[in-house]
Coordinates of C-alpha atoms in Angstrom, one line a residue:
X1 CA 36.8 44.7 -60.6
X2 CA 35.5 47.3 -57.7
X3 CA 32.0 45.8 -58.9
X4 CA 33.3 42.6 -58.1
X5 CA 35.1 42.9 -54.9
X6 CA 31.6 44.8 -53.8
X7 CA 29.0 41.4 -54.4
X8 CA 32.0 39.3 -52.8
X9 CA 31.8 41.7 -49.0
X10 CA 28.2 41.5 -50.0
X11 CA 27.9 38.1 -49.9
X12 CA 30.3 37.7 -46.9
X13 CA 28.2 39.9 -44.9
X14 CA 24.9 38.5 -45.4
X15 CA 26.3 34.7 -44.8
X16 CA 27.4 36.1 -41.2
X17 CA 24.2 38.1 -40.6
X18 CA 22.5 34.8 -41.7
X19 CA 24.6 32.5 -38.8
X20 CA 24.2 35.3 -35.9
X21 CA 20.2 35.6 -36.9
X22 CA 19.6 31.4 -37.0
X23 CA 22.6 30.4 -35.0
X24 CA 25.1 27.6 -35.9
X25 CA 22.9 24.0 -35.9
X26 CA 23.5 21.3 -33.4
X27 CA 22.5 21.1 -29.5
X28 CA 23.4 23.6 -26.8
X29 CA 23.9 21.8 -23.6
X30 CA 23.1 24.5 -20.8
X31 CA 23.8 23.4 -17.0
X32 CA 22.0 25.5 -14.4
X33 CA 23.9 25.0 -10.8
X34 CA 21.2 24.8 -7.9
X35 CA 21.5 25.7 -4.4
X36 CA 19.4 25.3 -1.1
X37 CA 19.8 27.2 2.1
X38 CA 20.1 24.4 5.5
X39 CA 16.6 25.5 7.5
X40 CA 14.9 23.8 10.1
X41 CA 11.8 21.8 9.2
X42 CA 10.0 18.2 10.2
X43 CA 12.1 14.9 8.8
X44 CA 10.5 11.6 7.9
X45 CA 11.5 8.2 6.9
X46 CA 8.1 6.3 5.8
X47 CA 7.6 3.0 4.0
X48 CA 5.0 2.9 1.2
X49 CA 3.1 -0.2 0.4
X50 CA -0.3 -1.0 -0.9
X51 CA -2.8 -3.3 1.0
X52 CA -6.8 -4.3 1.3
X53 CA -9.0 -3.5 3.9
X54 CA -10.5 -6.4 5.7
X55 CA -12.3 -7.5 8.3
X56 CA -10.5 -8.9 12.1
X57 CA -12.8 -11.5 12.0
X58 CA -14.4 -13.6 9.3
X59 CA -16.4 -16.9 9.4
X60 CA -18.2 -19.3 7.4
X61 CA -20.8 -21.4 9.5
X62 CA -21.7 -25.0 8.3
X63 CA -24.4 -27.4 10.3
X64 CA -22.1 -30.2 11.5
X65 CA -25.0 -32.8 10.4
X66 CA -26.8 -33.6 7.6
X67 CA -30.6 -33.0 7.2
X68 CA -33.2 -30.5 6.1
X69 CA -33.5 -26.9 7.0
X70 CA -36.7 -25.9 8.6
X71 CA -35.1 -22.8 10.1
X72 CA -33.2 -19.9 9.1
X73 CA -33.3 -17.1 11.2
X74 CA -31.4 -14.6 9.7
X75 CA -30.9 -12.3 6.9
X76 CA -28.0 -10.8 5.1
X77 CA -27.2 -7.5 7.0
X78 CA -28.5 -8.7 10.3
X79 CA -25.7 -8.0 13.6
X80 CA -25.2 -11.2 15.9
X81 CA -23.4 -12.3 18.5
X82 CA -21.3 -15.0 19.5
X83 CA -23.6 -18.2 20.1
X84 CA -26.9 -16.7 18.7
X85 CA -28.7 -19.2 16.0
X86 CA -28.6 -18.8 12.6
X87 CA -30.8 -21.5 11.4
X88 CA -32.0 -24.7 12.6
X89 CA -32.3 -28.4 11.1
X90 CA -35.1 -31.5 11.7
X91 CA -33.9 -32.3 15.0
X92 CA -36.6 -35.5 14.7
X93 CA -34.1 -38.1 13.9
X94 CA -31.2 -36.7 16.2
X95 CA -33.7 -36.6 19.2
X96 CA -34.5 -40.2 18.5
X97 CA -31.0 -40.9 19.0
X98 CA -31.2 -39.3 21.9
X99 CA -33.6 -41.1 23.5
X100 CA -32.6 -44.3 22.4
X101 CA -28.8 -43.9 23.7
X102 CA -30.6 -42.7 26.9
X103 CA -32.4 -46.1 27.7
X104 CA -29.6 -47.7 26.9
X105 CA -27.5 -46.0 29.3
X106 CA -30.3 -46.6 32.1
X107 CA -30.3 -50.4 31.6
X108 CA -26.3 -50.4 31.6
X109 CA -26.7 -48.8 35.4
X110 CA -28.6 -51.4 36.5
X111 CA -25.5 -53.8 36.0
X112 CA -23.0 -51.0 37.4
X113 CA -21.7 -47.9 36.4
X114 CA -17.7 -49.5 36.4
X115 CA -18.7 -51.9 33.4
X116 CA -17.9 -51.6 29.8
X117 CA -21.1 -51.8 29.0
X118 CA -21.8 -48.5 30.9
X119 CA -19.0 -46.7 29.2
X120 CA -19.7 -47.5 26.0
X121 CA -23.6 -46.5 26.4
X122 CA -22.6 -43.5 28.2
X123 CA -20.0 -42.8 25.0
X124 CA -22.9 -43.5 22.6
X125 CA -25.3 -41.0 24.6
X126 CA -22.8 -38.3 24.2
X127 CA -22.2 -38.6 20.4
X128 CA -26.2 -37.9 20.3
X129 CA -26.7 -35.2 22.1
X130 CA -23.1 -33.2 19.8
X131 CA -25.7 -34.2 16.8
X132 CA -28.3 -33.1 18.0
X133 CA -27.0 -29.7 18.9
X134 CA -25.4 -30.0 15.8
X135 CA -28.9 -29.1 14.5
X136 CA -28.4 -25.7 15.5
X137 CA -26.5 -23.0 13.6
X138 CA -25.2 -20.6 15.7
X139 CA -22.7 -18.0 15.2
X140 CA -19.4 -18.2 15.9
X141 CA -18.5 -14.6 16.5
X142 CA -20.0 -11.7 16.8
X143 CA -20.7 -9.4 14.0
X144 CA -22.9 -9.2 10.8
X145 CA -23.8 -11.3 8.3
X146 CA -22.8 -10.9 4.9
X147 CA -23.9 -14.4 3.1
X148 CA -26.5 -16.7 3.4
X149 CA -26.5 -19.9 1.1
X150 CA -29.2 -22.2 1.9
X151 CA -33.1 -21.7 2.3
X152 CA -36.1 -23.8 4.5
X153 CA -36.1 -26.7 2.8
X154 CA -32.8 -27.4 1.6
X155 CA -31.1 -30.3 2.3
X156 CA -28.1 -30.0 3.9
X157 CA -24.2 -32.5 4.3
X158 CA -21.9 -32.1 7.3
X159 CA -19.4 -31.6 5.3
X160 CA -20.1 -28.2 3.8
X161 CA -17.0 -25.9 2.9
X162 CA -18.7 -22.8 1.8
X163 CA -20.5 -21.8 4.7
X164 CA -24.2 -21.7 5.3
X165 CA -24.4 -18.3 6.6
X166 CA -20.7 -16.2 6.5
X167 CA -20.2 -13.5 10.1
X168 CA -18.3 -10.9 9.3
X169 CA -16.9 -8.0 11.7
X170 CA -17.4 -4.4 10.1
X171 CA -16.7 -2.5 13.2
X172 CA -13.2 -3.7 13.6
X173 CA -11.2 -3.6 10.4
X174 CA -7.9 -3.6 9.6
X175 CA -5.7 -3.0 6.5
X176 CA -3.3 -5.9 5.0
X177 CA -0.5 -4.5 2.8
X178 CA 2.5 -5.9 1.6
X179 CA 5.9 -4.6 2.1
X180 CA 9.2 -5.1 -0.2
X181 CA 12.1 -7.4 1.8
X182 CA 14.4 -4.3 1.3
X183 CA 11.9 -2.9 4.0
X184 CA 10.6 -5.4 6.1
X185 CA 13.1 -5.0 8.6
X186 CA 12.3 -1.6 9.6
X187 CA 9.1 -2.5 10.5
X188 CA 8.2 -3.2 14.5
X189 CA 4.4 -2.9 16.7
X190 CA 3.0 -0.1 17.3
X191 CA 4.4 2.2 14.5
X192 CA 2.1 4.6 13.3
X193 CA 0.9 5.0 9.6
X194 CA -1.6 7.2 7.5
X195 CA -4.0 4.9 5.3
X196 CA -5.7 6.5 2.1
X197 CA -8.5 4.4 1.1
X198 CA -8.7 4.5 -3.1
X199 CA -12.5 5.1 -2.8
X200 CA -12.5 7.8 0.4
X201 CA -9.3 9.7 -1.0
X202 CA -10.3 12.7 0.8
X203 CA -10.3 11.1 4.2
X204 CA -6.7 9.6 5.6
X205 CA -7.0 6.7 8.4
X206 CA -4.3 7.0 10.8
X207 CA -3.3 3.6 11.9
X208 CA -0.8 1.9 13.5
X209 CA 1.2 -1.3 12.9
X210 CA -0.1 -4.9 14.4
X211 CA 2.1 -7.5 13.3
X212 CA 4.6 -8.0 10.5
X213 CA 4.5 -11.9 9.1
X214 CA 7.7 -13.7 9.6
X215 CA 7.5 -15.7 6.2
X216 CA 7.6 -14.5 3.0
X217 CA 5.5 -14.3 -0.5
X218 CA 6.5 -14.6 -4.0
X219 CA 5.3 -13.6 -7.1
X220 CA 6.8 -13.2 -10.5
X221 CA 10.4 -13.5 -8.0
X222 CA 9.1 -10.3 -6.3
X223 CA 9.7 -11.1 -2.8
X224 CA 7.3 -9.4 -0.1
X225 CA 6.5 -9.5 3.4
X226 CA 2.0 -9.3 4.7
X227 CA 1.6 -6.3 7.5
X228 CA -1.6 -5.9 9.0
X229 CA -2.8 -2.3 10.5
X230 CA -5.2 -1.8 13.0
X231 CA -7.5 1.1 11.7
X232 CA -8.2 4.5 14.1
X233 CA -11.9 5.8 14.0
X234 CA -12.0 3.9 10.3
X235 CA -15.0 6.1 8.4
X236 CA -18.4 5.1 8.3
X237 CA -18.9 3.4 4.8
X238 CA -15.8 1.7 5.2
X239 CA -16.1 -1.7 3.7
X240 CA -13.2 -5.0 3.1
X241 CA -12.1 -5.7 0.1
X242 CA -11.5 -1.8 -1.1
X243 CA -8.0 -1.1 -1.9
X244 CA -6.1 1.2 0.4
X245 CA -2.3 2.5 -0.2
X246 CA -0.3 2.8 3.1
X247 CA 2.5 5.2 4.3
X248 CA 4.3 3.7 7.5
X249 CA 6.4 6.3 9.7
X250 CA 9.6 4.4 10.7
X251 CA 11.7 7.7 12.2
X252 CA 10.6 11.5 12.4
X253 CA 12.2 14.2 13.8
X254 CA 10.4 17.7 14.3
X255 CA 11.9 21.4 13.7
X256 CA 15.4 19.9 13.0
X257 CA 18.3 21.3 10.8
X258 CA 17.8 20.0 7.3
X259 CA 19.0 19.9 3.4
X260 CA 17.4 18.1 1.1
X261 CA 18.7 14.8 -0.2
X262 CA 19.7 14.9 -2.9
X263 CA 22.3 17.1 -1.8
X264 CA 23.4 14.0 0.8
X265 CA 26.3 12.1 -0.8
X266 CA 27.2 8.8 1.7
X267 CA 29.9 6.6 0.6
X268 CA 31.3 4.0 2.9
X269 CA 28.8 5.2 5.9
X270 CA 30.3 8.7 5.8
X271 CA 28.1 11.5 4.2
X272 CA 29.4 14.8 2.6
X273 CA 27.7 17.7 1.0
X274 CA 28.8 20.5 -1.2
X275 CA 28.7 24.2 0.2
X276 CA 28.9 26.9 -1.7
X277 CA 31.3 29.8 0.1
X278 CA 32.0 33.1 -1.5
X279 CA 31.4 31.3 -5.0
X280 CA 33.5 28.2 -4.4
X281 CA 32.5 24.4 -3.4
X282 CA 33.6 23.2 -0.6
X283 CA 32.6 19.6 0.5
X284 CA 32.0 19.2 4.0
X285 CA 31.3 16.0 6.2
X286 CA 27.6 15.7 8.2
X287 CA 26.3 13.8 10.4
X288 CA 22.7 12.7 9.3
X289 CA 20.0 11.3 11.3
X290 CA 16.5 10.9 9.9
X291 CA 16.7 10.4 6.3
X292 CA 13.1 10.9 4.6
X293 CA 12.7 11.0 0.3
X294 CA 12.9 14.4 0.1
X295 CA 14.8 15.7 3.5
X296 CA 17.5 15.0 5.7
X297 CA 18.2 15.5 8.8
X298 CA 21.7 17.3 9.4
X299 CA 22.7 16.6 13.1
X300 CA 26.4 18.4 12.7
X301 CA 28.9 19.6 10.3
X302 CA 26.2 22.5 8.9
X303 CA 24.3 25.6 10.6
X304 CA 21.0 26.9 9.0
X305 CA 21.7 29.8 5.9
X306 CA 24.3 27.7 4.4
X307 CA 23.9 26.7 0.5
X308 CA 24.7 23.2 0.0
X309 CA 24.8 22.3 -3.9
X310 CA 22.3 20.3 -5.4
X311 CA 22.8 18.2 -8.6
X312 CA 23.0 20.1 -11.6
X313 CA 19.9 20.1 -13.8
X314 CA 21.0 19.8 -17.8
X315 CA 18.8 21.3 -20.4
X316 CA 19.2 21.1 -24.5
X317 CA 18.6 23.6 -26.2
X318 CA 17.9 23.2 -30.3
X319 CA 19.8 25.6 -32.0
X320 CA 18.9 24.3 -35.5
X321 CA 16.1 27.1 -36.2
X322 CA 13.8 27.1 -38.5
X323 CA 14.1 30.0 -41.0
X324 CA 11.2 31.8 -41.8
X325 CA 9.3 32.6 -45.6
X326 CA 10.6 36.1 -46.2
X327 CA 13.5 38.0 -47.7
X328 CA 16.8 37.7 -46.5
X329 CA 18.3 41.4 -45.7
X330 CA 21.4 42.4 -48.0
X331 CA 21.1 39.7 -50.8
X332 CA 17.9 40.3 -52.5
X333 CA 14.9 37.9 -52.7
X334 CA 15.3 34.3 -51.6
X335 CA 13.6 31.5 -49.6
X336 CA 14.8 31.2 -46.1
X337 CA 14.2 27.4 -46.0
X338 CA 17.4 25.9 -47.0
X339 CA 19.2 29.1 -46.7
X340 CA 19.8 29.2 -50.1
X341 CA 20.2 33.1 -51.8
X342 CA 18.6 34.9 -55.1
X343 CA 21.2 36.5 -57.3

């Protein structure tokens, strides 16, 4: 009987050694309360977006006559400016145009310069002379080329779309992003912004806001609003068509009080925070001014030192442990797995 009583207290001991070594199973749901001190630091708002560089100023030049190239004065590369030729056509049939509308003009004279006739000759002389400076390329802006299509020989419509030689400005760029409608509105001239080029990571643009389109684009029912940025002191290597990402300064406010903000509760256009005092919470109304993602600025209702609460952060913790090979103390030899016992 004594011998029995003995295994039973035994057995009762190592079960309760066996739950305080492993635990009980299930998940332990720990909560950690956070605090942050109210200090004075710089507050912005920004609006991200992603955009392309490109260039102010773009053309495509096309001869606005037909006929065959026996010029082309340019090669990709080369800087222009506005007017300069690119490449020339025959002018042999235009100038016989010329001339021809230029007699006829003459003998219209000789019956008056108030008749039809003279109008219509001096109409006719006109139309020559635009096609035969229509002979002549030239470029229609400064800057450098970047395409030439044709060659000396080719022969050539006056209705080309492509472009016979493309002028494209790579001094002046500027950046072209695309903003959400949530954000469009905060937008105005002149604001500045920080541009990170993908490919030059290492060197930020600052930049400044040109215009903000007044109509709209939609994709896959994203709605989104075109911004273009003029670039300051862009980098040399700088080219359009790399992808750039955008951060566009809509408020700042240096050295001012601050919590951060996710401590910032606003319901109904009143905001509160949580203040810890002597242990306890006590929510207090603020007056906020810049908000920026990861600080706001507090403009009354706090002074600097005070702990405002911050969400809670909750962790699980596993209790279920995983025994370990090896004998379990009090109840002879066993295997652990399973927390089964030897007799």
């Amino acid at each position: 009987m004594i011998n029995g009583l003995l295994v039973v207290v035994l057995l009762g001991a190592g079960v309760a050694g066996y739950l305080v070594f492993f635990g009980s199973s299930g998940n332990a749901q720990t909560t950690a309360a956070r605090t942050a001190a109210a200090a004075n630091r710089d507050v912005s708002e920004v609006v991200t977006a992603s955009g392309t560089v490109q260039s102010s100023f773009s053309a495509a030049a096309s001869f606005g006559t037909s006929g065959t190239v026996t010029e082309v004065n340019v090669k990709v590369g080369d800087v222009v400016t506005k007017g300069q030729q690119l490449a020339k056509l025959d002018p042999t049939q235009a100038q016989l145009q010329v001339d021809i509308a230029q007699g006829n003009l003459d003998t219209a004279a000789l019956k008056g310069t108030a008749t039809t006739a003279y109008r219509q000759a001096e109409l006719a002389l006109k139309q020559a002379q635009d096609a035969l400076a229509a002979t002549t390329l030239t470029a229609p802006g400064d800057g450098t080329i970047t395409s030439v299509t044709g060659s000396v020989g080719q022969k050539v419509g006056g209705n080309a779309t492509s472009g016979f030689v493309v002028v494209t400005d790579l001094k002046n760029l500027v950046l072209h992003a695309n903003v959400s409608e949530s954000d469009v509105s905060k937008l105005k001239a002149d604001q500045a912004a920080t541009v990170t080029v993908n490919a030059m990571a290492t060197q930020p643009i600052q930049a400044k806001v040109a215009q903000v389109d007044l109509t709209p684009t939609t994709s896959n029912n994203v709605v989104q609003y075109g911004v273009t940025l003029t670039l300051t002191d862009p980098p040399a290597g700088l080219r359009p068509g790399q992808s750039a990402s955008v951060e566009i300064t809509i408020s700042q406010a240096s050295n001012v009080l601050a919590v951060p903000a996710a401590a910032v509760q606003t319901v109904n256009n009143q905001s509160t925070v949580q203040v810890l005092e002597n242990g306890a919470e006590t929510r207090k109304t603020v007056e906020v001014g810049v908000r920026g993602d990861q600080y706001v600025e507090i403009k009354s209702g706090l002074t600097a030192g005070e702990e405002v609460v911050l969400p809670p952060v909750t962790t699980s913790t596993n209790t279920n442990r995983q025994p370990q090979q090896g004998n379990f103390p009090g109840t002879g030899t066993g295997n652990r797995n399973g927390g089964g016992f030897g007799r």
